[in-house]
Coordinates of C-alpha atoms in Angstrom, one line a residue:
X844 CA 27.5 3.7 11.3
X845 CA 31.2 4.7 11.4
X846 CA 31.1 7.9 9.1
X847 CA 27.9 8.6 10.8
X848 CA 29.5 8.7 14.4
X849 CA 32.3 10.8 12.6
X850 CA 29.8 13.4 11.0
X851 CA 28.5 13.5 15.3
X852 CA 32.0 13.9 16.5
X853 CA 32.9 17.0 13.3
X854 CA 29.5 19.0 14.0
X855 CA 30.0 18.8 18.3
X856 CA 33.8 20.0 17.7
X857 CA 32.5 22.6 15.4
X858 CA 29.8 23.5 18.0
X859 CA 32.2 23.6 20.8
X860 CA 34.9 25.7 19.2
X861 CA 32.4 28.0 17.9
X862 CA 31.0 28.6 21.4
X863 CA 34.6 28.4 23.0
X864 CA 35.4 32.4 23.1
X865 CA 38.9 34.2 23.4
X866 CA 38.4 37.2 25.6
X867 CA 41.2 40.0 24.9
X868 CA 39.2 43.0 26.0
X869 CA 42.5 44.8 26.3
X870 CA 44.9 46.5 23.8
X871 CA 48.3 48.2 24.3
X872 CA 50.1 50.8 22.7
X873 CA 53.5 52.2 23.8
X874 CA 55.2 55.6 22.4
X875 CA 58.0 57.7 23.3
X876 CA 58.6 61.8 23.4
X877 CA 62.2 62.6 24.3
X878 CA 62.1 65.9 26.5
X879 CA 65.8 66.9 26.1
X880 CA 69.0 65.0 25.7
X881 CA 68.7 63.9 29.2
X882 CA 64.8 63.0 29.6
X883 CA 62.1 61.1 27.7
X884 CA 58.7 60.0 29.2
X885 CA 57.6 56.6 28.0
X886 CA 54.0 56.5 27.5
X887 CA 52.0 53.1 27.9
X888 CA 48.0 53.0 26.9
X889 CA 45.5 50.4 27.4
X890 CA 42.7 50.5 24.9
X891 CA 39.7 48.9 27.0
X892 CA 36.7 47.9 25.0
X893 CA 33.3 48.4 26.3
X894 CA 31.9 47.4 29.8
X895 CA 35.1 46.4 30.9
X896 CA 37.9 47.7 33.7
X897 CA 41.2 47.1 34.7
X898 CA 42.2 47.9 38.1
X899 CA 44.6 50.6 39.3
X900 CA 48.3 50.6 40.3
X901 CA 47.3 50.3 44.3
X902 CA 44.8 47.6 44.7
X903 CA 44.3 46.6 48.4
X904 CA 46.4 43.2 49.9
X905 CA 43.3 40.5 49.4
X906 CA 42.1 42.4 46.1
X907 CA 41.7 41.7 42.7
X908 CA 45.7 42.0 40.4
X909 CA 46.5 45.8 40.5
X910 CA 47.9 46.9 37.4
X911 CA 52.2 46.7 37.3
X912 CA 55.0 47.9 35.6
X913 CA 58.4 45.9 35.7
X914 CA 60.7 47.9 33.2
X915 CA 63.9 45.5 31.9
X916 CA 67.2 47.3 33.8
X917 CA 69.5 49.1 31.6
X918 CA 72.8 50.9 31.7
X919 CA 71.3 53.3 29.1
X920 CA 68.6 54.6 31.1
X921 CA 67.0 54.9 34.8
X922 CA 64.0 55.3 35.8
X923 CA 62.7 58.6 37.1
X924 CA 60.0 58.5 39.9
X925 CA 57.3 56.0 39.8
X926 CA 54.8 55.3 36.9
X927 CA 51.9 58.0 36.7
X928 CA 48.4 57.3 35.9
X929 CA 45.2 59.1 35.9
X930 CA 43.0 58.8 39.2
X931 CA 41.5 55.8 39.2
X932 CA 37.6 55.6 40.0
X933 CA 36.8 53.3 43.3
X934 CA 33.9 50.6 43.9
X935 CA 32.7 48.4 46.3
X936 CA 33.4 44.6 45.5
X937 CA 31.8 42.0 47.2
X938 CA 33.8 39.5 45.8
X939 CA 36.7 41.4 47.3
X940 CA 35.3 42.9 50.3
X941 CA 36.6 46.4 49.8
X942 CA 36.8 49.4 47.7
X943 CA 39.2 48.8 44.8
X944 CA 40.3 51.3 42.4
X945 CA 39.8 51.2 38.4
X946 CA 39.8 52.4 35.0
X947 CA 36.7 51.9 32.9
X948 CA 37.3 54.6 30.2
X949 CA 37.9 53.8 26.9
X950 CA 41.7 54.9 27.2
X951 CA 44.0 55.0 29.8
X952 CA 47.3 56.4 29.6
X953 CA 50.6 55.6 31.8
X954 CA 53.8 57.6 31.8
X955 CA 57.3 56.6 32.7
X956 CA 59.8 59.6 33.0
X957 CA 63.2 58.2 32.2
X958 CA 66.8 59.8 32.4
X959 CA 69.1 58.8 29.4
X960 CA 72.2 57.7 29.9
X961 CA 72.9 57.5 26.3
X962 CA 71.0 59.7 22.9
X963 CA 69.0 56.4 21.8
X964 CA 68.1 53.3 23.3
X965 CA 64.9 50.8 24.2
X966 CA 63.1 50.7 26.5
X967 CA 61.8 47.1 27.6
X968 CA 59.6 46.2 30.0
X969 CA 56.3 44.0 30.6
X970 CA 52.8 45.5 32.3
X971 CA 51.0 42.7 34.3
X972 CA 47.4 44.1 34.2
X973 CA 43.7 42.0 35.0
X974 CA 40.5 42.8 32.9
X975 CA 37.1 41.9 34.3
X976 CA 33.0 42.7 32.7
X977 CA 30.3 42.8 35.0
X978 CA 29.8 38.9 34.5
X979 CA 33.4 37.6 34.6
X980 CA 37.2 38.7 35.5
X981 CA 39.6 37.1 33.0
X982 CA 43.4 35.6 34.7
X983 CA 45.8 38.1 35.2
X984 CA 47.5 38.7 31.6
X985 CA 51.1 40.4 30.7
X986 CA 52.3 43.0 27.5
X987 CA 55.6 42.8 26.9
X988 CA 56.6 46.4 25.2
X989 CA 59.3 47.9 23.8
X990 CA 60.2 51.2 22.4
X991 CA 62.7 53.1 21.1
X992 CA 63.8 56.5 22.3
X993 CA 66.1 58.8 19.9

């Protein structure tokens, strides 16, 4: 009776784990083009599989997590204007109550314009982002990036 209630509890763990899923609908990628000795633009892209958005950079107070940048402070660069991103598309969420805007294309890509204080350096920083499907929106996640500029 004992290795029979042990063969139970195996095949439900094996059941549950197997039914358990790990949702990571989003990829990143970061690169770098320096522009001249003075200027490089850091380039962030999310790789979104199919049927599912992340939101834009301006998401109303009281919506979903809009998409962020925090870049780690440096005395070998600054930061040069805001972070640039395609126009986002807009919907109607109930859930929400208001128009939000997204991305739902397969690619998105961010740009950073930085000004060097120095020829080569890294470039740190972490993107807070949310992904959601039509069924489901996952917690809000974090990439932490780095990349190096010569």
């Amino acid at each position: 009776m004992k290795k029979f209630s042990l063969l139970i509890a195996a095949i439900l763990l094996t059941i549950s784990g197997a039914m358990a899923q790990i949702y990571n609908p989003v990829k990143w990628q970061v690169a770098s083009k320096k522009l001249n000795n003075n200027e490089a633009v850091v380039y962030i892209k999310a790789i979104v599989d199919n049927g599912w958005h992340i939101y834009g950079l301006n998401v109303p107070d009281g919506g979903p997590i809009s998409t962020s940048f925090d870049f780690t402070a440096s005395k070998d660069y600054t930061l040069n204007g805001k972070v640039a991103a395609p126009a986002p598309k807009s919907k109607f969420e109930k859930d929400f109550n208001m128009n939000v805007p997204y991305y739902d294309t397969k690619e998105v890509v961010f740009q950073q314009k930085i000004k060097l204080n120095k020829a080569q350096t890294t470039v740190k920083g972490v993107v807070t982002f949310m992904a959601c499907d039509a069924q489901r929106c996952l917690p809000p996640d974090e990439y932490a990036f780095n990349v190096t500029i010569k």
